[in-house]
PDB file of C-alpha atoms and ligand atoms in Angstrom:
ATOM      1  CA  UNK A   1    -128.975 -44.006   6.593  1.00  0.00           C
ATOM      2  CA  UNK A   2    -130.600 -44.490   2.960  1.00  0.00           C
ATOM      3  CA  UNK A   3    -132.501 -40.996   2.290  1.00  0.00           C
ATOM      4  CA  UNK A   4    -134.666 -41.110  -0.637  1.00  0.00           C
ATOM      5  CA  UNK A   5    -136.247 -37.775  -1.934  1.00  0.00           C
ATOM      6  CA  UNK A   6    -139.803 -38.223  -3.590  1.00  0.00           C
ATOM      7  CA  UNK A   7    -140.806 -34.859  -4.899  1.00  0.00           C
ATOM      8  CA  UNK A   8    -143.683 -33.790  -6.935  1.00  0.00           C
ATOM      9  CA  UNK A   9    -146.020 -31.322  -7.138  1.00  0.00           C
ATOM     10  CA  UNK A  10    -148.846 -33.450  -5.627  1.00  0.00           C
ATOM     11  CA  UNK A  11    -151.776 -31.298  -6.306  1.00  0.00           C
ATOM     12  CA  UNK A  12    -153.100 -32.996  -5.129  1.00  0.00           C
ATOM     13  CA  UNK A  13    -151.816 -36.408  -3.571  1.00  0.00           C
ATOM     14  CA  UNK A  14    -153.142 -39.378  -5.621  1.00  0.00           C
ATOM     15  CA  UNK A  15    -153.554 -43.289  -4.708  1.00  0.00           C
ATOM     16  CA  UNK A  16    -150.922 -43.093  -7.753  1.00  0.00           C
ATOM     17  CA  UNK A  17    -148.588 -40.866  -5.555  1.00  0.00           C
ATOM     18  CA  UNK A  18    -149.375 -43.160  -2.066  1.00  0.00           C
ATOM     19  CA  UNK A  19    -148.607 -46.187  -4.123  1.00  0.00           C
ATOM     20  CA  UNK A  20    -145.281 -44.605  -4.948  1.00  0.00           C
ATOM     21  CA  UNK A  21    -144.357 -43.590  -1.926  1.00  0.00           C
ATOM     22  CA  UNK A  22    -145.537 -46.623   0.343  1.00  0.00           C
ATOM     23  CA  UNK A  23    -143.167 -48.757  -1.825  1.00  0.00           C
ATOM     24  CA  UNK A  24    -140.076 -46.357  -1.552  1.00  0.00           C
ATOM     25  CA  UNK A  25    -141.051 -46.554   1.961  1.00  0.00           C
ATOM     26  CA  UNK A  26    -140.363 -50.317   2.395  1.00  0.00           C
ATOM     27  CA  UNK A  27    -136.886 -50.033  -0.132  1.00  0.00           C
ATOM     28  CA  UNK A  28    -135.499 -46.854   1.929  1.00  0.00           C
ATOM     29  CA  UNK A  29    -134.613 -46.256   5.481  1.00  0.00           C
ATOM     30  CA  UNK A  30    -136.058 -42.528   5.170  1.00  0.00           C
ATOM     31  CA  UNK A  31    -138.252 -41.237   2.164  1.00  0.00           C
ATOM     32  CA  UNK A  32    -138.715 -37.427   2.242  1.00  0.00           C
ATOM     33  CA  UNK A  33    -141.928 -36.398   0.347  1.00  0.00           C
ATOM     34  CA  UNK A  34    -140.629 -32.985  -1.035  1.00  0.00           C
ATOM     35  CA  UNK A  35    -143.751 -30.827  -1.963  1.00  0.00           C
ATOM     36  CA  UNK A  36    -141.757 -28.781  -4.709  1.00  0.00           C
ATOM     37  CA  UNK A  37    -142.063 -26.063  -7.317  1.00  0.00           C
ATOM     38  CA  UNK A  38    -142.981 -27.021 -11.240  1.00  0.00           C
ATOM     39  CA  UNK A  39    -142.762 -23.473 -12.663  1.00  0.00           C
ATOM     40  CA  UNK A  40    -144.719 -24.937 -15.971  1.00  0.00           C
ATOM     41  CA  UNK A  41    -148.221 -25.849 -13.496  1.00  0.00           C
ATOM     42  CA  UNK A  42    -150.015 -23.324 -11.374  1.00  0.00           C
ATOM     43  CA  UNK A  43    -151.108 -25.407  -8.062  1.00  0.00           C
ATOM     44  CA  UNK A  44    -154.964 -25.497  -7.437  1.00  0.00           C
ATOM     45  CA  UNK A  45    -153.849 -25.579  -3.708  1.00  0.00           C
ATOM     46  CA  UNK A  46    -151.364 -24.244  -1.431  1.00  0.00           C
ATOM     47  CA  UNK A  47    -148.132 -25.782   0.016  1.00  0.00           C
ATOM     48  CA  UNK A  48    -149.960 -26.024   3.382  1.00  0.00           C
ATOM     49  CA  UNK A  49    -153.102 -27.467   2.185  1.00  0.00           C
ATOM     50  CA  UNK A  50    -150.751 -30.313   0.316  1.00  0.00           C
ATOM     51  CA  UNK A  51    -148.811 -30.813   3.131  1.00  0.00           C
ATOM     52  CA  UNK A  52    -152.278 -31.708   5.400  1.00  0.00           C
ATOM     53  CA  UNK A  53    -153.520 -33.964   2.327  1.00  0.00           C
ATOM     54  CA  UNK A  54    -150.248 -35.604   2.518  1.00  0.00           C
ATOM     55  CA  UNK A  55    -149.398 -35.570   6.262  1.00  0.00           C
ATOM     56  CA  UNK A  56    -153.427 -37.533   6.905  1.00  0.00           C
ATOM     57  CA  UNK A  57    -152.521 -40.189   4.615  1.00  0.00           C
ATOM     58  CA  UNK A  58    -148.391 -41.033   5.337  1.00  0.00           C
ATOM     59  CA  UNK A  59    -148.908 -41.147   8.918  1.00  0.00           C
ATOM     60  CA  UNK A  60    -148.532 -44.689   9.163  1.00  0.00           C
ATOM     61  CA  UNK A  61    -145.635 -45.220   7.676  1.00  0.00           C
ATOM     62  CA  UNK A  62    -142.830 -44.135  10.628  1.00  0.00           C
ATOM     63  CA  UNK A  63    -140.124 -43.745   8.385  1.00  0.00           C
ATOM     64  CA  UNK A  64    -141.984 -40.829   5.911  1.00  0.00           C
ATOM     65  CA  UNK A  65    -141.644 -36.972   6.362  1.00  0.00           C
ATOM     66  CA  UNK A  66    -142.611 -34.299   4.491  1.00  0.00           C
ATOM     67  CA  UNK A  67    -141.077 -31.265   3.360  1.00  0.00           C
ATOM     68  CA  UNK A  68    -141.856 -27.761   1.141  1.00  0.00           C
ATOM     69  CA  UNK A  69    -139.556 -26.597  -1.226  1.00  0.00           C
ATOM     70  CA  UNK A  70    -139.041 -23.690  -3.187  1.00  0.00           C
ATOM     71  CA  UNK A  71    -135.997 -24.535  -5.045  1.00  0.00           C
ATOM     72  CA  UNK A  72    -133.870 -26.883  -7.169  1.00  0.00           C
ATOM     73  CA  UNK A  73    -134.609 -29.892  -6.172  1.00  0.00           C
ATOM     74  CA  UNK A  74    -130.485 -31.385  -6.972  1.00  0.00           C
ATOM     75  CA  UNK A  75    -129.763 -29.162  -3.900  1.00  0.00           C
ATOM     76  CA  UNK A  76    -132.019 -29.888  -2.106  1.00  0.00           C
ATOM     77  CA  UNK A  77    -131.449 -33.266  -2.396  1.00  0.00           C
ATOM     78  CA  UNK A  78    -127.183 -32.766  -1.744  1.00  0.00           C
ATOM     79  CA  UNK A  79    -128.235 -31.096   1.198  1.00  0.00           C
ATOM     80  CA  UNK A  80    -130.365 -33.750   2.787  1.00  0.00           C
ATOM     81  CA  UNK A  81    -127.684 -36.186   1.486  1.00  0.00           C
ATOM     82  CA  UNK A  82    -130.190 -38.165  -0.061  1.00  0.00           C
ATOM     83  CA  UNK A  83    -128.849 -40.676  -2.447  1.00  0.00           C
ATOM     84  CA  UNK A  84    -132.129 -41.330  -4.125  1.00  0.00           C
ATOM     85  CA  UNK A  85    -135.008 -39.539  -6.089  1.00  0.00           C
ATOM     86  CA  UNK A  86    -137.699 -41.864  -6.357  1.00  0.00           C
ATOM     87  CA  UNK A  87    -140.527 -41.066  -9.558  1.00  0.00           C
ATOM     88  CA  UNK A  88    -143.105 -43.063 -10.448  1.00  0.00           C
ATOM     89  CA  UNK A  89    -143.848 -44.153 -14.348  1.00  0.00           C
ATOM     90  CA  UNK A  90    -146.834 -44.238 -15.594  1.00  0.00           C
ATOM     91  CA  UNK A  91    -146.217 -44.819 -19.419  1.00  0.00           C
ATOM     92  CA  UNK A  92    -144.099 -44.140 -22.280  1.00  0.00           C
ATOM     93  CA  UNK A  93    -145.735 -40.375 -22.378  1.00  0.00           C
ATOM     94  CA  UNK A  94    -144.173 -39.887 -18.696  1.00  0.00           C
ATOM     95  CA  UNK A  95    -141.058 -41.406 -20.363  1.00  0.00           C
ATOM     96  CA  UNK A  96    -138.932 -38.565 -22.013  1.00  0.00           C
ATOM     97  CA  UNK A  97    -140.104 -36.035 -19.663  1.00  0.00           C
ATOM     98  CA  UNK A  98    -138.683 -37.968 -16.670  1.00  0.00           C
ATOM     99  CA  UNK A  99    -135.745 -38.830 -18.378  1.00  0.00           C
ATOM    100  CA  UNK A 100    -134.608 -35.158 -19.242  1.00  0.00           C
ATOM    101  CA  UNK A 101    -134.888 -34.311 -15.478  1.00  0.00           C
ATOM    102  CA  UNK A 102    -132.836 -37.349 -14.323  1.00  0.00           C
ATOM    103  CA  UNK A 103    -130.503 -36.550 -16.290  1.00  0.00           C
ATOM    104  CA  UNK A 104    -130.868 -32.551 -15.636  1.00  0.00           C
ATOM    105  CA  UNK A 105    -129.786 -33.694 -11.630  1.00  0.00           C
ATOM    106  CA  UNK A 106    -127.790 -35.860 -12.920  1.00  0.00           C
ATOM    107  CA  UNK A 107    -125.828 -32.662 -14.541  1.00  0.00           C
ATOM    108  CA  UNK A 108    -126.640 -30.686 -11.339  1.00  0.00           C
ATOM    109  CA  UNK A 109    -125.566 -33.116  -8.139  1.00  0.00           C
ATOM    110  CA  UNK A 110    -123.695 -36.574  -9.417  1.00  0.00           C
ATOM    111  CA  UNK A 111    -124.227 -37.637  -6.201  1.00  0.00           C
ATOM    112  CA  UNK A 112    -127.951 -39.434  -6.188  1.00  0.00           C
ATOM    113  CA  UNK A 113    -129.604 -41.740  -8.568  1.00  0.00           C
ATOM    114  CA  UNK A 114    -133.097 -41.457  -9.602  1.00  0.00           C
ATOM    115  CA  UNK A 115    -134.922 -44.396  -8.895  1.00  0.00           C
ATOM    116  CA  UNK A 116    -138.083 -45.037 -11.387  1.00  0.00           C
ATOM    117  CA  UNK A 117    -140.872 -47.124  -9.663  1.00  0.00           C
ATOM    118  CA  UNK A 118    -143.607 -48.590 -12.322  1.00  0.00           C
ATOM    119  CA  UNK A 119    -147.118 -47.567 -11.778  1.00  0.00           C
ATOM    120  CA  UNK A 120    -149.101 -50.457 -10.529  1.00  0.00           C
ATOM    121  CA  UNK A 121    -151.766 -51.070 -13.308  1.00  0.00           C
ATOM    122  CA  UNK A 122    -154.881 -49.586 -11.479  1.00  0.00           C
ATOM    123  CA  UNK A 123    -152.748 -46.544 -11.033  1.00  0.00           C
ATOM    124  CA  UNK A 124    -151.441 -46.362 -15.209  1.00  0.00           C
ATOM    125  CA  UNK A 125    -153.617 -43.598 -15.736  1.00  0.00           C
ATOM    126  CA  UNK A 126    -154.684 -41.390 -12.859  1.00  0.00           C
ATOM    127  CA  UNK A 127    -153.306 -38.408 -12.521  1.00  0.00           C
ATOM    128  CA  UNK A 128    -153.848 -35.057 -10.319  1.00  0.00           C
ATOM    129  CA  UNK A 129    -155.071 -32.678 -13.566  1.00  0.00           C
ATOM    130  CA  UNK A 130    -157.403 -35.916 -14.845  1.00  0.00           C
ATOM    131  CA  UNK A 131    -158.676 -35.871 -10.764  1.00  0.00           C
ATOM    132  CA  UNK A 132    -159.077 -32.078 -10.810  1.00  0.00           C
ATOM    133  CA  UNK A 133    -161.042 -32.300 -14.434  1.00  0.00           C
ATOM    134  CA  UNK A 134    -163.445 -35.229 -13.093  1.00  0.00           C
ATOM    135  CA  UNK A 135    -164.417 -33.504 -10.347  1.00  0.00           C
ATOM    136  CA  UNK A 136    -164.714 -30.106 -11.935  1.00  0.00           C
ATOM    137  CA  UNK A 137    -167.589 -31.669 -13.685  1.00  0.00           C
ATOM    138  CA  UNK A 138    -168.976 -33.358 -10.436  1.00  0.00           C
ATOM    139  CA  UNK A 139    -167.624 -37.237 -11.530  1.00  0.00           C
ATOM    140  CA  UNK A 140    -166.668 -39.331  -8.872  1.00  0.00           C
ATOM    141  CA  UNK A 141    -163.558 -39.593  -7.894  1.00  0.00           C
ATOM    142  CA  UNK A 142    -164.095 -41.491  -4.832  1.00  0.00           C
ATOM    143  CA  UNK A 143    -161.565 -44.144  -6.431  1.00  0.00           C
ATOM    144  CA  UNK A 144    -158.580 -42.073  -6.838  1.00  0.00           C
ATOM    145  CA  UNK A 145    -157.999 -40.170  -3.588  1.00  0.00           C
ATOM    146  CA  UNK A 146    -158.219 -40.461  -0.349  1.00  0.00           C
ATOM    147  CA  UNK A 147    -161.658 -39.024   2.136  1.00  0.00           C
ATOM    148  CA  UNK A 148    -159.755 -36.301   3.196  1.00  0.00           C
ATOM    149  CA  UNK A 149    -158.442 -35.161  -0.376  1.00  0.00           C
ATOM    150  CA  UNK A 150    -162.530 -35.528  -1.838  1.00  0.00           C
ATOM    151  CA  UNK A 151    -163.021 -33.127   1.528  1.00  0.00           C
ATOM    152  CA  UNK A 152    -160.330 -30.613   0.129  1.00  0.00           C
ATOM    153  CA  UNK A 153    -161.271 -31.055  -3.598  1.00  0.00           C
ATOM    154  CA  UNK A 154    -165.542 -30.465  -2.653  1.00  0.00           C
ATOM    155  CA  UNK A 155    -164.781 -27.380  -1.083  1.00  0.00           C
ATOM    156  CA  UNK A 156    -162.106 -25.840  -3.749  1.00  0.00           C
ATOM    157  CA  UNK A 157    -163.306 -27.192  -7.476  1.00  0.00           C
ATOM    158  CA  UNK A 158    -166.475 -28.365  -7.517  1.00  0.00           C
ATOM    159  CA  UNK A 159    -168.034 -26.183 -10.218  1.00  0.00           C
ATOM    160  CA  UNK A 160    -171.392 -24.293  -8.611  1.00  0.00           C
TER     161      UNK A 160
HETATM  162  O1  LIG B 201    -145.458 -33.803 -10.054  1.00  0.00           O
HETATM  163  P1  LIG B 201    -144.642 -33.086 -11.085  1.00  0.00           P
HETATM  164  O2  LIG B 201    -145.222 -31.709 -11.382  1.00  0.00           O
HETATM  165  O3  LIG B 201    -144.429 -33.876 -12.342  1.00  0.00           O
HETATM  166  O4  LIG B 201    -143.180 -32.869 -10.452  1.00  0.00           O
HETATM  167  C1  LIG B 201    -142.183 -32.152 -11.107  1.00  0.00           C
HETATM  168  C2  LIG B 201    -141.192 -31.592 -10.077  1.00  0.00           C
HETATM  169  C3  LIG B 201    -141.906 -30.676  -9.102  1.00  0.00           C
HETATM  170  C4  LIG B 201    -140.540 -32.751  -9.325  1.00  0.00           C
HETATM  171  C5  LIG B 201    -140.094 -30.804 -10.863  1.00  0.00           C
HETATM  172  O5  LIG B 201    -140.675 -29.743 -11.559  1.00  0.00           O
HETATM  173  C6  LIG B 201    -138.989 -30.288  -9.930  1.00  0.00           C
HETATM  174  O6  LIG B 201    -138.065 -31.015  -9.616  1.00  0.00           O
HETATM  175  N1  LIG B 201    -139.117 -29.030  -9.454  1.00  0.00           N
HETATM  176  C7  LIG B 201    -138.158 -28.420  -8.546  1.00  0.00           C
HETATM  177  C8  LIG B 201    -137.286 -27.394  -9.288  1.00  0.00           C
HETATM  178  C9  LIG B 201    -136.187 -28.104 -10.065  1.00  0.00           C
HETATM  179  O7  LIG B 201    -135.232 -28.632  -9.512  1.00  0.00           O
HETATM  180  N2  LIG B 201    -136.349 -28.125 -11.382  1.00  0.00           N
HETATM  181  C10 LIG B 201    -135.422 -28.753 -12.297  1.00  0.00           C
HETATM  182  C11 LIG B 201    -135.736 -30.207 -12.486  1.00  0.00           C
HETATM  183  S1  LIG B 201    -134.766 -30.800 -13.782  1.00  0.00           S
END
């Protein structure tokens, strides 16, 4: 079977994320959704509370699970035996940044290949902080994520 690991810290999920992920869904037999640690962000919500964003919105596709980790992702990823990490690209910014960490579990497993997917171009720009900032300031962000997400976001960062 053809495990592919898609990890992020999805705080929260994005279209840009479900875009991602609905496409490694149709290349892979099994894409894992890996809710994982980025010690340089501090998450808005908890593992749990990404999990149910996620979990609403994957449900239709049988063949995608998610998972919590707190932990290198390269062993994580030996230990599923995974032979994929699948990112999405937004632009040349995302560029170097996602190119030190392939190569980083590169160093750490040999045994998978990350797997870049392009943005598709409504998606080049969105991004979880740019979601959170919008609706800190009451924008709309009906376009970006999904009902139950805007549900989640209301309660949590809507500025009083
Ligand atoms: O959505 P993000 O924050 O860009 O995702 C980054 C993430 C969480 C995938 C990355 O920080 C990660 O892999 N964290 C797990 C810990 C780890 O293995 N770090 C080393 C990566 S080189």
């Amino acid at each position: 079977m053809r495990i592919a690991v898609c990890p992020g810290s999805f705080d929260p999920i994005t279209y840009g994320h479900l875009d991602i992920i609905r496409r490694a869904s149709a290349i892979f037999d099994k894409v894992i959704v890996l809710i994982s640690v980025n010690t340089s962000k501090k998450p808005s919500f908890t593992d749990t509370e990404r999990r149910m964003m996620i979990e609403e919105n994957t449900k239709q596709f049988p063949n995608v699970e998610i998972d919590i980790l707190d932990g290198l992702l390269a062993d994580y990823v030996e230990r599923v035996g995974a032979i994929a990490i699948v990112k999405g690209l937004r632009a040349v910014s995302d560029f170097e940044y996602e190119f030190q960490m392939a190569l980083a579990n590169k160093q750490l497993y040999n045994g998978a290949e990350t797997v870049f997917l392009t943005a598709s171009a409504e998606n080049m720009y969105l991004s979880s902080s740019v979601v959170k900032q919008i609706a800190y300031f009451d924008g709309d962000i009906s376009k970006f994520v999904p009902e139950n997400v805007l549900e989640f976001i209301r309660k949590r960062l809507i500025k009083e």
